[in-house]
PDB file of C-alpha atoms and ligand atoms in Angstrom:
ATOM      1  CA  MET C   1      -0.185   0.005   0.012  1.00  0.00           C
ATOM      2  CA  THR C   2       1.251   3.458  -0.529  1.00  0.00           C
ATOM      3  CA  GLN C   3       2.720   5.547   1.945  1.00  0.00           C
ATOM      4  CA  ARG C   4       0.129   8.791   2.976  1.00  0.00           C
ATOM      5  CA  GLY C   5       1.523  11.622   3.641  1.00  0.00           C
ATOM      6  CA  LEU C   6       0.498  14.505   5.592  1.00  0.00           C
ATOM      7  CA  ALA C   7       0.520  18.596   4.534  1.00  0.00           C
ATOM      8  CA  ASP C   8      -0.749  21.332   6.001  1.00  0.00           C
ATOM      9  CA  LEU C   9      -2.529  23.613   4.047  1.00  0.00           C
ATOM     10  CA  HIS C  10      -2.483  27.176   5.207  1.00  0.00           C
ATOM     11  CA  LEU C  11       0.028  28.973   6.820  1.00  0.00           C
ATOM     12  CA  HIS C  12       1.242  32.519   7.031  1.00  0.00           C
ATOM     13  CA  THR C  13       4.358  34.318   8.522  1.00  0.00           C
ATOM     14  CA  SER C  14       5.675  37.167   9.218  1.00  0.00           C
ATOM     15  CA  PHE C  15       5.257  38.190   5.466  1.00  0.00           C
ATOM     16  CA  SER C  16       1.364  39.343   6.690  1.00  0.00           C
ATOM     17  CA  ASP C  17       0.132  39.173  10.168  1.00  0.00           C
ATOM     18  CA  GLY C  18       1.719  35.866  11.714  1.00  0.00           C
ATOM     19  CA  TRP C  19       4.810  35.523  14.048  1.00  0.00           C
ATOM     20  CA  PRO C  20       7.201  33.294  12.476  1.00  0.00           C
ATOM     21  CA  SER C  21       9.477  34.246   9.532  1.00  0.00           C
ATOM     22  CA  PRO C  22       9.976  32.461   6.428  1.00  0.00           C
ATOM     23  CA  ALA C  23      12.742  30.225   8.128  1.00  0.00           C
ATOM     24  CA  GLU C  24      11.424  29.717  11.447  1.00  0.00           C
ATOM     25  CA  VAL C  25       8.535  28.194   9.764  1.00  0.00           C
ATOM     26  CA  VAL C  26      10.302  25.750   7.623  1.00  0.00           C
ATOM     27  CA  ASP C  27      12.777  24.711  10.509  1.00  0.00           C
ATOM     28  CA  HIS C  28      10.115  24.061  12.710  1.00  0.00           C
ATOM     29  CA  VAL C  29       8.379  22.086  10.169  1.00  0.00           C
ATOM     30  CA  THR C  30      11.803  20.201   9.338  1.00  0.00           C
ATOM     31  CA  LEU C  31      12.106  19.693  13.184  1.00  0.00           C
ATOM     32  CA  HIS C  32       8.951  19.120  15.365  1.00  0.00           C
ATOM     33  CA  THR C  33       6.105  18.139  12.570  1.00  0.00           C
ATOM     34  CA  SER C  34       5.631  14.959  11.176  1.00  0.00           C
ATOM     35  CA  LEU C  35       4.450  17.704   8.072  1.00  0.00           C
ATOM     36  CA  ASP C  36       5.854  16.011   4.285  1.00  0.00           C
ATOM     37  CA  VAL C  37       4.378  19.570   2.705  1.00  0.00           C
ATOM     38  CA  VAL C  38       3.170  22.784   3.450  1.00  0.00           C
ATOM     39  CA  ALA C  39       1.727  26.054   1.689  1.00  0.00           C
ATOM     40  CA  ILE C  40       2.731  28.754   3.165  1.00  0.00           C
ATOM     41  CA  THR C  41      -0.770  31.243   2.354  1.00  0.00           C
ATOM     42  CA  ASP C  42       0.088  34.960   2.939  1.00  0.00           C
ATOM     43  CA  HIS C  43      -2.478  37.266   2.633  1.00  0.00           C
ATOM     44  CA  ASP C  44      -2.088  38.736  -0.725  1.00  0.00           C
ATOM     45  CA  THR C  45       1.271  38.360  -1.575  1.00  0.00           C
ATOM     46  CA  VAL C  46       3.545  35.602  -2.561  1.00  0.00           C
ATOM     47  CA  GLU C  47       6.493  36.844  -1.345  1.00  0.00           C
ATOM     48  CA  GLY C  48       7.208  34.592   2.702  1.00  0.00           C
ATOM     49  CA  ALA C  49       6.513  31.599   0.338  1.00  0.00           C
ATOM     50  CA  LEU C  50       9.559  31.975  -2.798  1.00  0.00           C
ATOM     51  CA  ARG C  51      11.190  32.805   0.704  1.00  0.00           C
ATOM     52  CA  ALA C  52      10.543  29.709   2.582  1.00  0.00           C
ATOM     53  CA  ALA C  53      10.532  27.524  -0.794  1.00  0.00           C
ATOM     54  CA  GLU C  54      14.073  28.546  -1.252  1.00  0.00           C
ATOM     55  CA  TYR C  55      15.196  28.394   2.283  1.00  0.00           C
ATOM     56  CA  ALA C  56      13.300  25.049   1.630  1.00  0.00           C
ATOM     57  CA  ARG C  57      16.198  24.029  -0.909  1.00  0.00           C
ATOM     58  CA  SER C  58      18.944  26.267   0.401  1.00  0.00           C
ATOM     59  CA  THR C  59      18.940  23.848   3.842  1.00  0.00           C
ATOM     60  CA  LEU C  60      17.831  20.467   1.962  1.00  0.00           C
ATOM     61  CA  SER C  61      15.113  20.386   4.444  1.00  0.00           C
ATOM     62  CA  PRO C  62      12.518  17.269   3.413  1.00  0.00           C
ATOM     63  CA  VAL C  63       9.609  19.054   3.751  1.00  0.00           C
ATOM     64  CA  VAL C  64       8.449  20.976   0.916  1.00  0.00           C
ATOM     65  CA  VAL C  65       7.247  24.131   0.414  1.00  0.00           C
ATOM     66  CA  ILE C  66       4.169  24.937  -1.967  1.00  0.00           C
ATOM     67  CA  VAL C  67       3.955  28.545  -3.529  1.00  0.00           C
ATOM     68  CA  GLY C  68       0.554  30.038  -1.643  1.00  0.00           C
ATOM     69  CA  GLU C  69      -1.206  32.513  -0.689  1.00  0.00           C
ATOM     70  CA  GLU C  70      -4.698  33.530   0.884  1.00  0.00           C
ATOM     71  CA  VAL C  71      -6.465  36.138  -1.353  1.00  0.00           C
ATOM     72  CA  SER C  72      -8.259  38.480  -0.512  1.00  0.00           C
ATOM     73  CA  SER C  73     -11.833  38.505  -2.555  1.00  0.00           C
ATOM     74  CA  ARG C  74     -14.397  40.978  -2.348  1.00  0.00           C
ATOM     75  CA  HIS C  75     -16.438  38.421  -1.207  1.00  0.00           C
ATOM     76  CA  GLY C  76     -13.950  36.175   1.087  1.00  0.00           C
ATOM     77  CA  HIS C  77     -10.596  35.058   1.504  1.00  0.00           C
ATOM     78  CA  ILE C  78      -9.141  32.290  -1.335  1.00  0.00           C
ATOM     79  CA  LEU C  79      -6.360  30.105  -0.842  1.00  0.00           C
ATOM     80  CA  GLY C  80      -4.961  30.139  -4.185  1.00  0.00           C
ATOM     81  CA  LEU C  81      -1.913  26.689  -3.899  1.00  0.00           C
ATOM     82  CA  PHE C  82       0.505  25.843  -6.629  1.00  0.00           C
ATOM     83  CA  LEU C  83       0.945  29.827  -7.429  1.00  0.00           C
ATOM     84  CA  GLU C  84       4.016  31.109  -9.688  1.00  0.00           C
ATOM     85  CA  ARG C  85       3.153  35.540  -8.877  1.00  0.00           C
ATOM     86  CA  ARG C  86       0.844  37.351  -6.633  1.00  0.00           C
ATOM     87  CA  ILE C  87      -3.214  37.553  -7.288  1.00  0.00           C
ATOM     88  CA  ARG C  88      -4.264  41.120  -6.414  1.00  0.00           C
ATOM     89  CA  PRO C  89      -6.634  41.650  -3.568  1.00  0.00           C
ATOM     90  CA  GLY C  90      -9.873  43.071  -4.729  1.00  0.00           C
ATOM     91  CA  LEU C  91     -11.479  41.597  -7.101  1.00  0.00           C
ATOM     92  CA  SER C  92     -14.861  39.006  -7.058  1.00  0.00           C
ATOM     93  CA  ALA C  93     -14.590  35.775  -5.961  1.00  0.00           C
ATOM     94  CA  ALA C  94     -14.821  34.083  -9.185  1.00  0.00           C
ATOM     95  CA  GLU C  95     -12.233  36.436 -10.619  1.00  0.00           C
ATOM     96  CA  THR C  96      -9.721  35.371  -7.670  1.00  0.00           C
ATOM     97  CA  VAL C  97     -10.058  31.410  -8.702  1.00  0.00           C
ATOM     98  CA  GLU C  98     -10.366  32.465 -12.747  1.00  0.00           C
ATOM     99  CA  GLU C  99      -6.365  33.907 -12.196  1.00  0.00           C
ATOM    100  CA  ILE C 100      -5.839  31.137  -9.614  1.00  0.00           C
ATOM    101  CA  HIS C 101      -6.271  28.681 -12.246  1.00  0.00           C
ATOM    102  CA  ALA C 102      -4.486  31.304 -15.171  1.00  0.00           C
ATOM    103  CA  GLN C 103      -1.111  30.287 -13.200  1.00  0.00           C
ATOM    104  CA  GLY C 104      -2.049  26.643 -12.526  1.00  0.00           C
ATOM    105  CA  GLY C 105      -2.533  26.602 -10.024  1.00  0.00           C
ATOM    106  CA  LEU C 106      -5.631  25.260  -7.399  1.00  0.00           C
ATOM    107  CA  ALA C 107      -8.480  27.075  -6.000  1.00  0.00           C
ATOM    108  CA  ILE C 108      -9.915  26.437  -2.203  1.00  0.00           C
ATOM    109  CA  ALA C 109     -12.318  28.385  -0.448  1.00  0.00           C
ATOM    110  CA  ALA C 110     -11.107  29.083   3.163  1.00  0.00           C
ATOM    111  CA  HIS C 111     -12.608  28.862   5.824  1.00  0.00           C
ATOM    112  CA  PRO C 112     -15.769  29.227   4.213  1.00  0.00           C
ATOM    113  CA  PHE C 113     -18.201  29.874   7.262  1.00  0.00           C
ATOM    114  CA  TRP C 114     -16.111  32.200   9.405  1.00  0.00           C
ATOM    115  CA  ARG C 115     -18.148  35.942   8.597  1.00  0.00           C
ATOM    116  CA  THR C 116     -17.868  38.898  10.641  1.00  0.00           C
ATOM    117  CA  GLU C 117     -19.325  41.654  10.030  1.00  0.00           C
ATOM    118  CA  ARG C 118     -16.834  44.588  10.709  1.00  0.00           C
ATOM    119  CA  MET C 119     -13.243  45.450   8.822  1.00  0.00           C
ATOM    120  CA  ALA C 120     -10.520  44.850  11.127  1.00  0.00           C
ATOM    121  CA  THR C 121      -6.906  44.809   9.928  1.00  0.00           C
ATOM    122  CA  ARG C 122      -5.381  46.093   6.246  1.00  0.00           C
ATOM    123  CA  PHE C 123      -5.452  42.919   5.176  1.00  0.00           C
ATOM    124  CA  ARG C 124      -9.095  41.358   5.801  1.00  0.00           C
ATOM    125  CA  GLY C 125     -12.127  42.012   4.202  1.00  0.00           C
ATOM    126  CA  PRO C 126     -15.642  42.979   5.918  1.00  0.00           C
ATOM    127  CA  VAL C 127     -16.539  38.582   5.844  1.00  0.00           C
ATOM    128  CA  HIS C 128     -13.551  36.108   5.866  1.00  0.00           C
ATOM    129  CA  GLY C 129     -14.598  33.616   3.851  1.00  0.00           C
ATOM    130  CA  THR C 130     -17.332  32.637   1.437  1.00  0.00           C
ATOM    131  CA  GLY C 131     -19.368  31.256   2.010  1.00  0.00           C
ATOM    132  CA  TRP C 132     -22.307  28.886  -0.079  1.00  0.00           C
ATOM    133  CA  LEU C 133     -21.235  31.687  -2.925  1.00  0.00           C
ATOM    134  CA  ALA C 134     -18.763  29.000  -2.282  1.00  0.00           C
ATOM    135  CA  ALA C 135     -21.221  25.880  -4.420  1.00  0.00           C
ATOM    136  CA  GLU C 136     -21.184  28.107  -7.286  1.00  0.00           C
ATOM    137  CA  LEU C 137     -17.935  28.688  -8.157  1.00  0.00           C
ATOM    138  CA  ASP C 138     -15.566  26.256  -9.358  1.00  0.00           C
ATOM    139  CA  PHE C 139     -13.373  25.218  -6.710  1.00  0.00           C
ATOM    140  CA  ASP C 140     -10.871  22.539  -6.672  1.00  0.00           C
ATOM    141  CA  ALA C 141     -11.279  21.734  -2.518  1.00  0.00           C
ATOM    142  CA  VAL C 142     -13.253  23.337   0.424  1.00  0.00           C
ATOM    143  CA  GLU C 143     -10.850  23.786   3.975  1.00  0.00           C
ATOM    144  CA  VAL C 144     -13.039  21.906   6.350  1.00  0.00           C
ATOM    145  CA  GLU C 145     -10.358  21.884   9.186  1.00  0.00           C
ATOM    146  CA  ASN C 146      -9.243  24.916  10.044  1.00  0.00           C
ATOM    147  CA  SER C 147      -7.468  25.323  13.662  1.00  0.00           C
ATOM    148  CA  THR C 148      -7.978  29.039  14.827  1.00  0.00           C
ATOM    149  CA  PRO C 149      -9.657  28.040  17.816  1.00  0.00           C
ATOM    150  CA  GLY C 150     -13.713  28.921  18.076  1.00  0.00           C
ATOM    151  CA  LEU C 151     -14.289  27.789  14.092  1.00  0.00           C
ATOM    152  CA  GLY C 152     -15.957  24.131  15.867  1.00  0.00           C
ATOM    153  CA  LEU C 153     -19.180  25.213  14.264  1.00  0.00           C
ATOM    154  CA  ALA C 154     -17.785  26.861  11.330  1.00  0.00           C
ATOM    155  CA  ASN C 155     -15.882  23.364  10.581  1.00  0.00           C
ATOM    156  CA  ARG C 156     -18.879  21.795  10.705  1.00  0.00           C
ATOM    157  CA  LEU C 157     -21.633  23.665   7.859  1.00  0.00           C
ATOM    158  CA  ALA C 158     -17.945  23.420   6.022  1.00  0.00           C
ATOM    159  CA  ARG C 159     -17.836  19.982   5.043  1.00  0.00           C
ATOM    160  CA  ARG C 160     -21.600  19.501   4.894  1.00  0.00           C
ATOM    161  CA  LEU C 161     -20.024  22.089   2.126  1.00  0.00           C
ATOM    162  CA  ALA C 162     -17.682  20.113   0.633  1.00  0.00           C
ATOM    163  CA  GLU C 163     -20.096  17.034   0.971  1.00  0.00           C
ATOM    164  CA  ALA C 164     -22.412  18.434  -1.041  1.00  0.00           C
ATOM    165  CA  THR C 165     -19.997  20.278  -4.199  1.00  0.00           C
ATOM    166  CA  GLY C 166     -18.031  16.891  -4.197  1.00  0.00           C
ATOM    167  CA  LEU C 167     -15.322  18.677  -4.459  1.00  0.00           C
ATOM    168  CA  ALA C 168     -12.121  17.624  -1.856  1.00  0.00           C
ATOM    169  CA  ALA C 169     -12.806  18.428   1.603  1.00  0.00           C
ATOM    170  CA  VAL C 170      -8.889  19.685   3.439  1.00  0.00           C
ATOM    171  CA  GLY C 171      -7.363  20.416   6.733  1.00  0.00           C
ATOM    172  CA  GLY C 172      -5.278  23.812   7.092  1.00  0.00           C
ATOM    173  CA  SER C 173      -3.715  25.329  10.501  1.00  0.00           C
ATOM    174  CA  ASP C 174      -4.324  29.102   9.645  1.00  0.00           C
ATOM    175  CA  ALA C 175      -1.488  28.825  12.098  1.00  0.00           C
ATOM    176  CA  HIS C 176      -0.101  32.396  12.506  1.00  0.00           C
ATOM    177  CA  ILE C 177       2.324  30.946  15.234  1.00  0.00           C
ATOM    178  CA  LEU C 178       4.826  27.964  15.607  1.00  0.00           C
ATOM    179  CA  PRO C 179       2.166  25.855  17.953  1.00  0.00           C
ATOM    180  CA  ALA C 180      -0.418  26.178  15.339  1.00  0.00           C
ATOM    181  CA  ILE C 181       1.457  24.709  12.428  1.00  0.00           C
ATOM    182  CA  GLY C 182      -0.210  21.347  11.347  1.00  0.00           C
ATOM    183  CA  LYS C 183      -3.210  21.091  14.135  1.00  0.00           C
ATOM    184  CA  SER C 184      -5.219  20.877  11.195  1.00  0.00           C
ATOM    185  CA  ALA C 185      -3.823  18.912   8.074  1.00  0.00           C
ATOM    186  CA  THR C 186      -4.298  17.195   4.797  1.00  0.00           C
ATOM    187  CA  SER C 187      -4.034  13.225   4.621  1.00  0.00           C
ATOM    188  CA  PHE C 188      -3.014  11.614   1.076  1.00  0.00           C
ATOM    189  CA  ARG C 189      -1.938   9.363  -0.996  1.00  0.00           C
ATOM    190  CA  GLY C 190       2.336   9.464  -1.043  1.00  0.00           C
ATOM    191  CA  ARG C 191       4.568  12.263   0.240  1.00  0.00           C
ATOM    192  CA  SER C 192       4.998  14.675  -2.562  1.00  0.00           C
ATOM    193  CA  ALA C 193       3.854  18.096  -3.856  1.00  0.00           C
ATOM    194  CA  ARG C 194       3.087  16.717  -6.771  1.00  0.00           C
ATOM    195  CA  ALA C 195       0.887  13.087  -5.306  1.00  0.00           C
ATOM    196  CA  LEU C 196      -0.699  15.688  -2.993  1.00  0.00           C
ATOM    197  CA  ARG C 197      -1.917  17.624  -6.398  1.00  0.00           C
ATOM    198  CA  SER C 198      -2.855  15.106  -8.124  1.00  0.00           C
ATOM    199  CA  ALA C 199      -4.707  14.017  -4.432  1.00  0.00           C
ATOM    200  CA  LEU C 200      -7.152  17.136  -4.566  1.00  0.00           C
ATOM    201  CA  GLU C 201      -7.800  16.566  -7.981  1.00  0.00           C
ATOM    202  CA  ASN C 202      -8.932  12.979  -7.820  1.00  0.00           C
ATOM    203  CA  CYS C 203     -11.088  13.660  -4.500  1.00  0.00           C
ATOM    204  CA  THR C 204      -8.940  11.698  -2.285  1.00  0.00           C
ATOM    205  CA  THR C 205      -7.453  14.160   0.545  1.00  0.00           C
ATOM    206  CA  ARG C 206      -8.640  13.514   4.111  1.00  0.00           C
ATOM    207  CA  PRO C 207      -8.841  16.448   6.828  1.00  0.00           C
ATOM    208  CA  VAL C 208      -7.385  15.483  10.320  1.00  0.00           C
ATOM    209  CA  ARG C 209      -6.815  17.448  13.403  1.00  0.00           C
ATOM    210  CA  SER C 210      -5.229  17.110  16.938  1.00  0.00           C
ATOM    211  CA  ARG C 211      -5.647  19.480  19.886  1.00  0.00           C
ATOM    212  CA  TYR C 212      -3.745  22.388  21.103  1.00  0.00           C
ATOM    213  CA  GLU C 213      -1.638  22.033  24.648  1.00  0.00           C
ATOM    214  CA  VAL C 214      -2.835  25.152  26.674  1.00  0.00           C
ATOM    215  CA  SER C 215      -0.073  26.410  26.062  1.00  0.00           C
ATOM    216  CA  ALA C 216      -0.573  27.339  22.310  1.00  0.00           C
ATOM    217  CA  LEU C 217      -3.786  28.148  23.055  1.00  0.00           C
ATOM    218  CA  LEU C 218      -2.567  31.085  25.156  1.00  0.00           C
ATOM    219  CA  ARG C 219       0.034  31.692  22.838  1.00  0.00           C
ATOM    220  CA  TYR C 220      -3.009  31.804  20.442  1.00  0.00           C
ATOM    221  CA  ALA C 221      -4.740  34.447  22.912  1.00  0.00           C
ATOM    222  CA  ALA C 222      -1.155  36.659  22.662  1.00  0.00           C
ATOM    223  CA  TRP C 223      -1.090  36.519  18.680  1.00  0.00           C
ATOM    224  CA  GLY C 224      -4.838  37.706  18.850  1.00  0.00           C
ATOM    225  CA  ILE C 225      -4.788  40.195  20.812  1.00  0.00           C
ATOM    226  CA  ASN C 226      -2.941  42.424  18.542  1.00  0.00           C
ATOM    227  CA  HIS C 227      -4.725  40.935  16.080  1.00  0.00           C
ATOM    228  CA  GLU C 228      -8.378  40.516  13.993  1.00  0.00           C
ATOM    229  CA  ARG C 229      -9.167  37.428  16.556  1.00  0.00           C
ATOM    230  CA  VAL C 230     -10.729  40.744  18.257  1.00  0.00           C
ATOM    231  CA  ALA C 231     -12.440  41.941  16.093  1.00  0.00           C
ATOM    232  CA  THR C 232     -14.229  38.123  15.359  1.00  0.00           C
ATOM    233  CA  VAL C 233     -14.654  38.273  19.140  1.00  0.00           C
ATOM    234  CA  SER C 234     -16.203  41.864  19.210  1.00  0.00           C
ATOM    235  CA  ALA C 235     -18.570  41.255  16.173  1.00  0.00           C
ATOM    236  CA  GLN C 236     -20.285  38.372  18.401  1.00  0.00           C
ATOM    237  CA  LEU C 237     -21.091  40.351  21.517  1.00  0.00           C
ATOM    238  CA  PRO C 238     -23.823  42.591  21.814  1.00  0.00           C
ATOM    239  CA  GLU C 239     -24.259  45.947  20.508  1.00  0.00           C
ATOM    240  CA  ARG C 240     -24.384  47.912  24.190  1.00  0.00           C
ATOM    241  CA  LEU C 241     -20.853  46.120  24.706  1.00  0.00           C
ATOM    242  CA  ARG C 242     -18.692  46.627  21.802  1.00  0.00           C
ATOM    243  CA  ALA C 243     -15.962  49.439  22.908  1.00  0.00           C
TER     244      ALA C 243
HETATM  245 ZN1   ZN P   1      -8.410  33.798   6.180  1.00  0.00          ZN
HETATM  246 ZN1   ZN P   2      -5.132  32.337   6.755  1.00  0.00          ZN
END
């Protein structure tokens, strides 16, 4: 039987709003995880991903780095994998998916049911995910496991979306800190980027997730104080309790 590999398809670095540098991500994945493949998907840039891929090659890391981007479309975040150049934010979701495919990339509906009302940071639009609109677009996969704390219900809805559309179901940590890397991941037959790609195209990927240690949750809380997770929480508070 062919061995199964493990990929984390959704990671951020200091080139957007993540804390670790691309080199720190690659070192951490190499030394402390069992991941075979990682996709670096910073918000609206491929620079961090290109650096990570170059660093992995130059240090002879066994980890394969896929160049990706989490594109802020007008209708929500969309992950592009196997990219060659940046896709600009602000396009419609349909145009964004088209641009990803035009480069030979694959398009994934990121955390489709993570919705907030407010504009939070320059990396974030008023909505995080494309919601049910994803069912009408030419996506290659749906992210059904995202490890951002508190997304349990959103992940369950995303699973329904994947089942309803028959698209590949994947997991990605959406890590912005090192201990979150690999908390959600995608299992696939084989170990290489090429094998991952064909698993996505043939809808044979399997999402997997593991629990956070308390220390990792505390670190995530510290990261969230500086970022849009605060807006996510405040958006759920009754109007009168908001600052
Ligand atoms: Zn996102
Ligand atoms: Zn993300």
